[in-house]
Amino acid sequence: MKKADVFEFYRRLAEEDPSPQTELEYVNPYTLVVAVALSAQATDVGVNKATRRLFQDVQTPQAMLALGEAGLKEHIKTIGLFNTKAKNVIALSQRLVDVYGGEVPADRDALETLPGVGRKTANVVMNVAFGAETIAVDTHIFRVSNRTGLAKGKTVDKVEQGLEKVTPSPFRRHAHHWLILHGRYVCKARKPECWRCIVADLCAFKPKTPAPARKAARSMEH
């Protein structure tokens, strides 16, 4: 995608949604870390359903350790891979208490040392909790970047590097959310809804999906 088209691509997404937010529910940086860690291979809707009650009572690593692994499992058993995730959340909570005084560090490298927290989770936390200009490449962003020609790459890391390179500075803060939401609701995996896409003319995807044909209205005449 040409430089001018990249700028226009983001400009339109920004105009449509000037202040995009994460769809994960959280109370503070700690609950955000937990929510993002739980969201791997799960939907935000499913995670929110499980954490809504959890986060009413548990908002610090200390409170999570007091709840314990078995107690946490009871809250999150509707989420995929909940056994492993519960183990990780307890372990990362312990590390936050032992190493960081119970506070979530505003540092990507430090975040990546927490059990169950990879680069994607660290990038989300840095962006959402601390306002850093990071782009966490999930399946939606990976697809949108490759399909549109915004930043092509065969790996998540390559796409992240490409996006870091081409995303103009006015849009870096919110790029992550615009791309996720666009992928989730418009540029869908199986059938992108090109007919209602505001950046379709800038996109490299050739077999544009036409609007679904309307069912012929039944004749009211007798």
PDB file of C-alpha atoms in Angstrom:
ATOM      1  CA  MET A   1       0.000   0.000   0.000  1.00  0.00           C
ATOM      2  CA  LYS A   2       1.343   3.433  -0.931  1.00  0.00           C
ATOM      3  CA  LYS A   3       2.278   5.848   1.827  1.00  0.00           C
ATOM      4  CA  ALA A   4      -0.548   8.273   0.996  1.00  0.00           C
ATOM      5  CA  ASP A   5      -3.042   5.393   0.946  1.00  0.00           C
ATOM      6  CA  VAL A   6      -1.850   4.149   4.356  1.00  0.00           C
ATOM      7  CA  PHE A   7      -2.451   7.614   5.808  1.00  0.00           C
ATOM      8  CA  GLU A   8      -5.909   7.776   4.226  1.00  0.00           C
ATOM      9  CA  PHE A   9      -6.682   4.229   5.414  1.00  0.00           C
ATOM     10  CA  TYR A  10      -6.067   5.190   9.045  1.00  0.00           C
ATOM     11  CA  ARG A  11      -7.631   8.643   8.633  1.00  0.00           C
ATOM     12  CA  ARG A  12     -10.964   7.090   7.638  1.00  0.00           C
ATOM     13  CA  LEU A  13     -10.909   4.545  10.459  1.00  0.00           C
ATOM     14  CA  ALA A  14     -10.089   7.368  12.897  1.00  0.00           C
ATOM     15  CA  GLU A  15     -12.876   9.562  11.578  1.00  0.00           C
ATOM     16  CA  GLU A  16     -15.406   6.778  12.040  1.00  0.00           C
ATOM     17  CA  ASP A  17     -14.230   5.899  15.577  1.00  0.00           C
ATOM     18  CA  PRO A  18     -12.055   8.674  17.095  1.00  0.00           C
ATOM     19  CA  SER A  19     -11.502   6.987  20.488  1.00  0.00           C
ATOM     20  CA  PRO A  20     -11.574   3.206  20.084  1.00  0.00           C
ATOM     21  CA  GLN A  21     -11.552   1.121  23.259  1.00  0.00           C
ATOM     22  CA  THR A  22     -10.701  -2.462  24.076  1.00  0.00           C
ATOM     23  CA  GLU A  23     -13.793  -4.650  24.335  1.00  0.00           C
ATOM     24  CA  LEU A  24     -12.295  -6.479  27.312  1.00  0.00           C
ATOM     25  CA  GLU A  25     -13.669  -5.282  30.643  1.00  0.00           C
ATOM     26  CA  TYR A  26     -11.116  -4.374  33.309  1.00  0.00           C
ATOM     27  CA  VAL A  27     -10.746  -2.201  36.412  1.00  0.00           C
ATOM     28  CA  ASN A  28      -7.027  -1.369  36.532  1.00  0.00           C
ATOM     29  CA  PRO A  29      -3.725  -2.467  34.912  1.00  0.00           C
ATOM     30  CA  TYR A  30      -3.670  -5.696  36.937  1.00  0.00           C
ATOM     31  CA  THR A  31      -7.166  -6.836  35.930  1.00  0.00           C
ATOM     32  CA  LEU A  32      -6.288  -5.891  32.339  1.00  0.00           C
ATOM     33  CA  VAL A  33      -3.257  -8.225  32.423  1.00  0.00           C
ATOM     34  CA  VAL A  34      -5.502 -11.018  33.734  1.00  0.00           C
ATOM     35  CA  ALA A  35      -8.248 -10.356  31.157  1.00  0.00           C
ATOM     36  CA  VAL A  36      -5.805 -10.314  28.230  1.00  0.00           C
ATOM     37  CA  ALA A  37      -4.065 -13.480  29.458  1.00  0.00           C
ATOM     38  CA  LEU A  38      -7.460 -15.197  29.680  1.00  0.00           C
ATOM     39  CA  SER A  39      -8.494 -14.022  26.204  1.00  0.00           C
ATOM     40  CA  ALA A  40      -6.013 -16.215  24.287  1.00  0.00           C
ATOM     41  CA  GLN A  41      -8.058 -18.530  22.035  1.00  0.00           C
ATOM     42  CA  ALA A  42     -11.255 -17.176  23.585  1.00  0.00           C
ATOM     43  CA  THR A  43     -13.657 -14.365  22.716  1.00  0.00           C
ATOM     44  CA  ASP A  44     -13.748 -11.061  24.590  1.00  0.00           C
ATOM     45  CA  VAL A  45     -17.467 -11.638  25.201  1.00  0.00           C
ATOM     46  CA  GLY A  46     -16.739 -14.997  26.845  1.00  0.00           C
ATOM     47  CA  VAL A  47     -13.928 -13.562  28.974  1.00  0.00           C
ATOM     48  CA  ASN A  48     -16.066 -10.603  30.112  1.00  0.00           C
ATOM     49  CA  LYS A  49     -18.848 -12.962  31.163  1.00  0.00           C
ATOM     50  CA  ALA A  50     -16.410 -14.932  33.323  1.00  0.00           C
ATOM     51  CA  THR A  51     -14.513 -11.985  34.816  1.00  0.00           C
ATOM     52  CA  ARG A  52     -17.419  -9.663  35.609  1.00  0.00           C
ATOM     53  CA  ARG A  53     -18.025 -11.195  39.038  1.00  0.00           C
ATOM     54  CA  LEU A  54     -14.371 -12.095  39.545  1.00  0.00           C
ATOM     55  CA  PHE A  55     -13.228  -8.479  39.185  1.00  0.00           C
ATOM     56  CA  GLN A  56     -15.832  -7.252  41.675  1.00  0.00           C
ATOM     57  CA  ASP A  57     -13.904  -9.049  44.418  1.00  0.00           C
ATOM     58  CA  VAL A  58     -10.417  -9.507  42.947  1.00  0.00           C
ATOM     59  CA  GLN A  59      -8.589  -6.394  41.749  1.00  0.00           C
ATOM     60  CA  THR A  60      -5.032  -6.967  42.999  1.00  0.00           C
ATOM     61  CA  PRO A  61      -2.487  -9.800  42.765  1.00  0.00           C
ATOM     62  CA  GLN A  62      -2.719 -10.223  46.536  1.00  0.00           C
ATOM     63  CA  ALA A  63      -6.492 -10.772  46.335  1.00  0.00           C
ATOM     64  CA  MET A  64      -5.991 -13.264  43.489  1.00  0.00           C
ATOM     65  CA  LEU A  65      -3.490 -15.258  45.580  1.00  0.00           C
ATOM     66  CA  ALA A  66      -5.977 -15.248  48.463  1.00  0.00           C
ATOM     67  CA  LEU A  67      -8.654 -16.614  46.114  1.00  0.00           C
ATOM     68  CA  GLY A  68      -6.273 -19.380  45.013  1.00  0.00           C
ATOM     69  CA  GLU A  69      -6.115 -21.527  41.913  1.00  0.00           C
ATOM     70  CA  ALA A  70      -9.191 -23.633  42.729  1.00  0.00           C
ATOM     71  CA  GLY A  71     -11.271 -20.532  43.455  1.00  0.00           C
ATOM     72  CA  LEU A  72     -10.147 -18.888  40.225  1.00  0.00           C
ATOM     73  CA  LYS A  73     -11.031 -21.997  38.213  1.00  0.00           C
ATOM     74  CA  GLU A  74     -14.601 -21.789  39.495  1.00  0.00           C
ATOM     75  CA  HIS A  75     -14.884 -18.292  37.980  1.00  0.00           C
ATOM     76  CA  ILE A  76     -13.226 -19.027  34.636  1.00  0.00           C
ATOM     77  CA  LYS A  77     -14.252 -22.629  33.884  1.00  0.00           C
ATOM     78  CA  THR A  78     -16.372 -21.463  30.920  1.00  0.00           C
ATOM     79  CA  ILE A  79     -13.199 -20.189  29.153  1.00  0.00           C
ATOM     80  CA  GLY A  80     -11.124 -22.500  26.958  1.00  0.00           C
ATOM     81  CA  LEU A  81      -7.866 -23.835  28.474  1.00  0.00           C
ATOM     82  CA  PHE A  82      -9.001 -22.593  31.889  1.00  0.00           C
ATOM     83  CA  ASN A  83      -6.785 -25.012  33.849  1.00  0.00           C
ATOM     84  CA  THR A  84      -3.562 -23.729  32.268  1.00  0.00           C
ATOM     85  CA  LYS A  85      -4.759 -20.134  32.386  1.00  0.00           C
ATOM     86  CA  ALA A  86      -5.623 -20.365  36.101  1.00  0.00           C
ATOM     87  CA  LYS A  87      -2.143 -21.736  36.824  1.00  0.00           C
ATOM     88  CA  ASN A  88      -0.558 -18.865  34.860  1.00  0.00           C
ATOM     89  CA  VAL A  89      -2.687 -16.162  36.485  1.00  0.00           C
ATOM     90  CA  ILE A  90      -1.757 -17.385  39.974  1.00  0.00           C
ATOM     91  CA  ALA A  91       1.926 -17.593  38.962  1.00  0.00           C
ATOM     92  CA  LEU A  92       1.984 -14.130  37.382  1.00  0.00           C
ATOM     93  CA  SER A  93       0.220 -12.715  40.453  1.00  0.00           C
ATOM     94  CA  GLN A  94       2.882 -14.276  42.679  1.00  0.00           C
ATOM     95  CA  ARG A  95       5.643 -12.767  40.545  1.00  0.00           C
ATOM     96  CA  LEU A  96       4.019  -9.326  40.638  1.00  0.00           C
ATOM     97  CA  VAL A  97       3.932  -9.504  44.435  1.00  0.00           C
ATOM     98  CA  ASP A  98       7.460 -10.924  44.809  1.00  0.00           C
ATOM     99  CA  VAL A  99       9.275  -8.794  42.236  1.00  0.00           C
ATOM    100  CA  TYR A 100       7.185  -5.671  41.618  1.00  0.00           C
ATOM    101  CA  GLY A 101       5.520  -4.989  44.959  1.00  0.00           C
ATOM    102  CA  GLY A 102       2.107  -5.941  43.587  1.00  0.00           C
ATOM    103  CA  GLU A 103       2.245  -3.289  40.848  1.00  0.00           C
ATOM    104  CA  VAL A 104       2.092  -3.956  37.102  1.00  0.00           C
ATOM    105  CA  PRO A 105       5.328  -2.683  35.528  1.00  0.00           C
ATOM    106  CA  ALA A 106       4.948  -0.166  32.684  1.00  0.00           C
ATOM    107  CA  ASP A 107       7.677  -1.948  30.751  1.00  0.00           C
ATOM    108  CA  ARG A 108       7.151  -4.413  27.903  1.00  0.00           C
ATOM    109  CA  ASP A 109      10.215  -6.537  28.635  1.00  0.00           C
ATOM    110  CA  ALA A 110       9.266  -6.807  32.315  1.00  0.00           C
ATOM    111  CA  LEU A 111       5.699  -7.759  31.401  1.00  0.00           C
ATOM    112  CA  GLU A 112       6.996 -10.526  29.143  1.00  0.00           C
ATOM    113  CA  THR A 113       8.701 -12.165  32.152  1.00  0.00           C
ATOM    114  CA  LEU A 114       5.280 -12.826  33.721  1.00  0.00           C
ATOM    115  CA  PRO A 115       3.971 -16.408  33.316  1.00  0.00           C
ATOM    116  CA  GLY A 116       1.400 -16.634  30.517  1.00  0.00           C
ATOM    117  CA  VAL A 117       2.242 -13.164  29.200  1.00  0.00           C
ATOM    118  CA  GLY A 118       3.717 -13.149  25.705  1.00  0.00           C
ATOM    119  CA  ARG A 119       4.573 -10.236  23.451  1.00  0.00           C
ATOM    120  CA  LYS A 120       0.982  -9.783  22.262  1.00  0.00           C
ATOM    121  CA  THR A 121      -0.386  -9.519  25.817  1.00  0.00           C
ATOM    122  CA  ALA A 122       2.464  -7.193  26.836  1.00  0.00           C
ATOM    123  CA  ASN A 123       1.742  -4.945  23.849  1.00  0.00           C
ATOM    124  CA  VAL A 124      -1.971  -4.761  24.702  1.00  0.00           C
ATOM    125  CA  VAL A 125      -1.243  -3.844  28.331  1.00  0.00           C
ATOM    126  CA  MET A 126       1.339  -1.223  27.328  1.00  0.00           C
ATOM    127  CA  ASN A 127      -1.117   0.332  24.879  1.00  0.00           C
ATOM    128  CA  VAL A 128      -4.345   0.203  26.893  1.00  0.00           C
ATOM    129  CA  ALA A 129      -3.071   0.712  30.454  1.00  0.00           C
ATOM    130  CA  PHE A 130      -0.088   2.970  29.826  1.00  0.00           C
ATOM    131  CA  GLY A 131      -0.823   4.709  26.509  1.00  0.00           C
ATOM    132  CA  ALA A 132       2.234   3.311  24.704  1.00  0.00           C
ATOM    133  CA  GLU A 133       2.218   3.295  20.905  1.00  0.00           C
ATOM    134  CA  THR A 134       2.413  -0.496  20.640  1.00  0.00           C
ATOM    135  CA  ILE A 135       0.586  -2.725  18.168  1.00  0.00           C
ATOM    136  CA  ALA A 136      -0.382  -6.186  19.387  1.00  0.00           C
ATOM    137  CA  VAL A 137      -0.831  -8.458  16.388  1.00  0.00           C
ATOM    138  CA  ASP A 138      -3.650 -10.933  16.926  1.00  0.00           C
ATOM    139  CA  THR A 139      -5.442 -13.033  14.281  1.00  0.00           C
ATOM    140  CA  HIS A 140      -7.623 -10.078  13.221  1.00  0.00           C
ATOM    141  CA  ILE A 141      -4.702  -7.682  12.744  1.00  0.00           C
ATOM    142  CA  PHE A 142      -2.628 -10.362  11.021  1.00  0.00           C
ATOM    143  CA  ARG A 143      -5.459 -10.984   8.552  1.00  0.00           C
ATOM    144  CA  VAL A 144      -6.305  -7.318   7.901  1.00  0.00           C
ATOM    145  CA  SER A 145      -2.644  -6.352   7.429  1.00  0.00           C
ATOM    146  CA  ASN A 146      -2.002  -9.128   4.912  1.00  0.00           C
ATOM    147  CA  ARG A 147      -5.329  -8.968   3.101  1.00  0.00           C
ATOM    148  CA  THR A 148      -5.360  -5.196   2.592  1.00  0.00           C
ATOM    149  CA  GLY A 149      -1.648  -4.950   1.805  1.00  0.00           C
ATOM    150  CA  LEU A 150      -1.108  -2.598   4.758  1.00  0.00           C
ATOM    151  CA  ALA A 151       1.763  -4.685   6.137  1.00  0.00           C
ATOM    152  CA  LYS A 152       2.326  -8.130   4.673  1.00  0.00           C
ATOM    153  CA  GLY A 153       4.208 -10.795   6.575  1.00  0.00           C
ATOM    154  CA  LYS A 154       4.216 -14.544   7.092  1.00  0.00           C
ATOM    155  CA  THR A 155       4.677 -14.280  10.852  1.00  0.00           C
ATOM    156  CA  VAL A 156       3.141 -12.188  13.613  1.00  0.00           C
ATOM    157  CA  ASP A 157       6.533 -10.571  14.300  1.00  0.00           C
ATOM    158  CA  LYS A 158       6.997  -9.596  10.638  1.00  0.00           C
ATOM    159  CA  VAL A 159       3.528  -8.010  10.529  1.00  0.00           C
ATOM    160  CA  GLU A 160       4.196  -6.147  13.786  1.00  0.00           C
ATOM    161  CA  GLN A 161       7.477  -4.799  12.405  1.00  0.00           C
ATOM    162  CA  GLY A 162       5.730  -3.810   9.163  1.00  0.00           C
ATOM    163  CA  LEU A 163       2.962  -1.964  10.992  1.00  0.00           C
ATOM    164  CA  GLU A 164       5.483  -0.189  13.236  1.00  0.00           C
ATOM    165  CA  LYS A 165       7.225   0.990  10.075  1.00  0.00           C
ATOM    166  CA  VAL A 166       4.235   2.175   8.012  1.00  0.00           C
ATOM    167  CA  THR A 167       1.796   3.517  10.622  1.00  0.00           C
ATOM    168  CA  PRO A 168       1.971   7.343  10.629  1.00  0.00           C
ATOM    169  CA  SER A 169       2.562   8.962  14.019  1.00  0.00           C
ATOM    170  CA  PRO A 170      -0.887  10.606  14.453  1.00  0.00           C
ATOM    171  CA  PHE A 171      -2.455   7.137  14.332  1.00  0.00           C
ATOM    172  CA  ARG A 172       0.016   5.033  16.308  1.00  0.00           C
ATOM    173  CA  ARG A 173      -1.741   5.313  19.663  1.00  0.00           C
ATOM    174  CA  HIS A 174      -5.010   3.750  18.441  1.00  0.00           C
ATOM    175  CA  ALA A 175      -3.860   1.735  15.386  1.00  0.00           C
ATOM    176  CA  HIS A 176      -4.096  -1.507  17.367  1.00  0.00           C
ATOM    177  CA  HIS A 177      -7.793  -1.071  18.161  1.00  0.00           C
ATOM    178  CA  TRP A 178      -8.859   0.266  14.772  1.00  0.00           C
ATOM    179  CA  LEU A 179      -7.355  -2.762  13.038  1.00  0.00           C
ATOM    180  CA  ILE A 180      -8.806  -5.280  15.522  1.00  0.00           C
ATOM    181  CA  LEU A 181     -12.299  -3.807  15.341  1.00  0.00           C
ATOM    182  CA  HIS A 182     -12.139  -3.581  11.546  1.00  0.00           C
ATOM    183  CA  GLY A 183     -11.121  -7.249  11.383  1.00  0.00           C
ATOM    184  CA  ARG A 184     -13.727  -8.329  13.913  1.00  0.00           C
ATOM    185  CA  TYR A 185     -16.727  -6.556  12.387  1.00  0.00           C
ATOM    186  CA  VAL A 186     -15.992  -5.793   8.717  1.00  0.00           C
ATOM    187  CA  CYS A 187     -12.913  -7.559   7.309  1.00  0.00           C
ATOM    188  CA  LYS A 188     -14.081 -10.906   8.681  1.00  0.00           C
ATOM    189  CA  ALA A 189     -12.127 -14.125   8.211  1.00  0.00           C
ATOM    190  CA  ARG A 190     -14.443 -16.198   6.049  1.00  0.00           C
ATOM    191  CA  LYS A 191     -16.359 -13.490   4.249  1.00  0.00           C
ATOM    192  CA  PRO A 192     -15.133  -9.900   4.436  1.00  0.00           C
ATOM    193  CA  GLU A 193     -18.009  -7.429   4.132  1.00  0.00           C
ATOM    194  CA  CYS A 194     -16.333  -5.376   1.403  1.00  0.00           C
ATOM    195  CA  TRP A 195     -19.587  -3.772   0.274  1.00  0.00           C
ATOM    196  CA  ARG A 196     -19.780  -1.764   3.512  1.00  0.00           C
ATOM    197  CA  CYS A 197     -16.056  -1.212   4.072  1.00  0.00           C
ATOM    198  CA  ILE A 198     -14.935   2.434   4.254  1.00  0.00           C
ATOM    199  CA  VAL A 199     -11.416   1.584   3.033  1.00  0.00           C
ATOM    200  CA  ALA A 200     -12.324  -0.898   0.281  1.00  0.00           C
ATOM    201  CA  ASP A 201     -10.954   1.327  -2.514  1.00  0.00           C
ATOM    202  CA  LEU A 202      -7.514   1.424  -0.815  1.00  0.00           C
ATOM    203  CA  CYS A 203      -7.359  -2.322  -0.222  1.00  0.00           C
ATOM    204  CA  ALA A 204      -5.332  -4.822  -2.269  1.00  0.00           C
ATOM    205  CA  PHE A 205      -7.869  -7.649  -1.784  1.00  0.00           C
ATOM    206  CA  LYS A 206      -9.089  -8.416  -5.296  1.00  0.00           C
ATOM    207  CA  PRO A 207     -12.138 -10.721  -5.056  1.00  0.00           C
ATOM    208  CA  LYS A 208     -14.192  -8.047  -3.258  1.00  0.00           C
ATOM    209  CA  THR A 209     -17.277  -9.538  -1.625  1.00  0.00           C
ATOM    210  CA  PRO A 210     -20.503  -8.183  -3.139  1.00  0.00           C
ATOM    211  CA  ALA A 211     -23.457  -7.166  -1.019  1.00  0.00           C
ATOM    212  CA  PRO A 212     -25.785 -10.085  -0.267  1.00  0.00           C
ATOM    213  CA  ALA A 213     -28.680 -10.212  -2.696  1.00  0.00           C
ATOM    214  CA  ARG A 214     -31.913  -9.108  -1.159  1.00  0.00           C
ATOM    215  CA  LYS A 215     -34.641 -11.692  -1.164  1.00  0.00           C
ATOM    216  CA  ALA A 216     -37.226 -10.786  -3.727  1.00  0.00           C
ATOM    217  CA  ALA A 217     -40.184  -9.249  -1.997  1.00  0.00           C
ATOM    218  CA  ARG A 218     -43.306 -11.288  -2.343  1.00  0.00           C
ATOM    219  CA  SER A 219     -45.807  -9.743  -4.655  1.00  0.00           C
ATOM    220  CA  MET A 220     -48.724  -8.332  -2.756  1.00  0.00           C
ATOM    221  CA  GLU A 221     -50.918  -8.411  -5.843  1.00  0.00           C
ATOM    222  CA  HIS A 222     -53.590 -11.064  -6.218  1.00  0.00           C
TER     223      HIS A 222
END
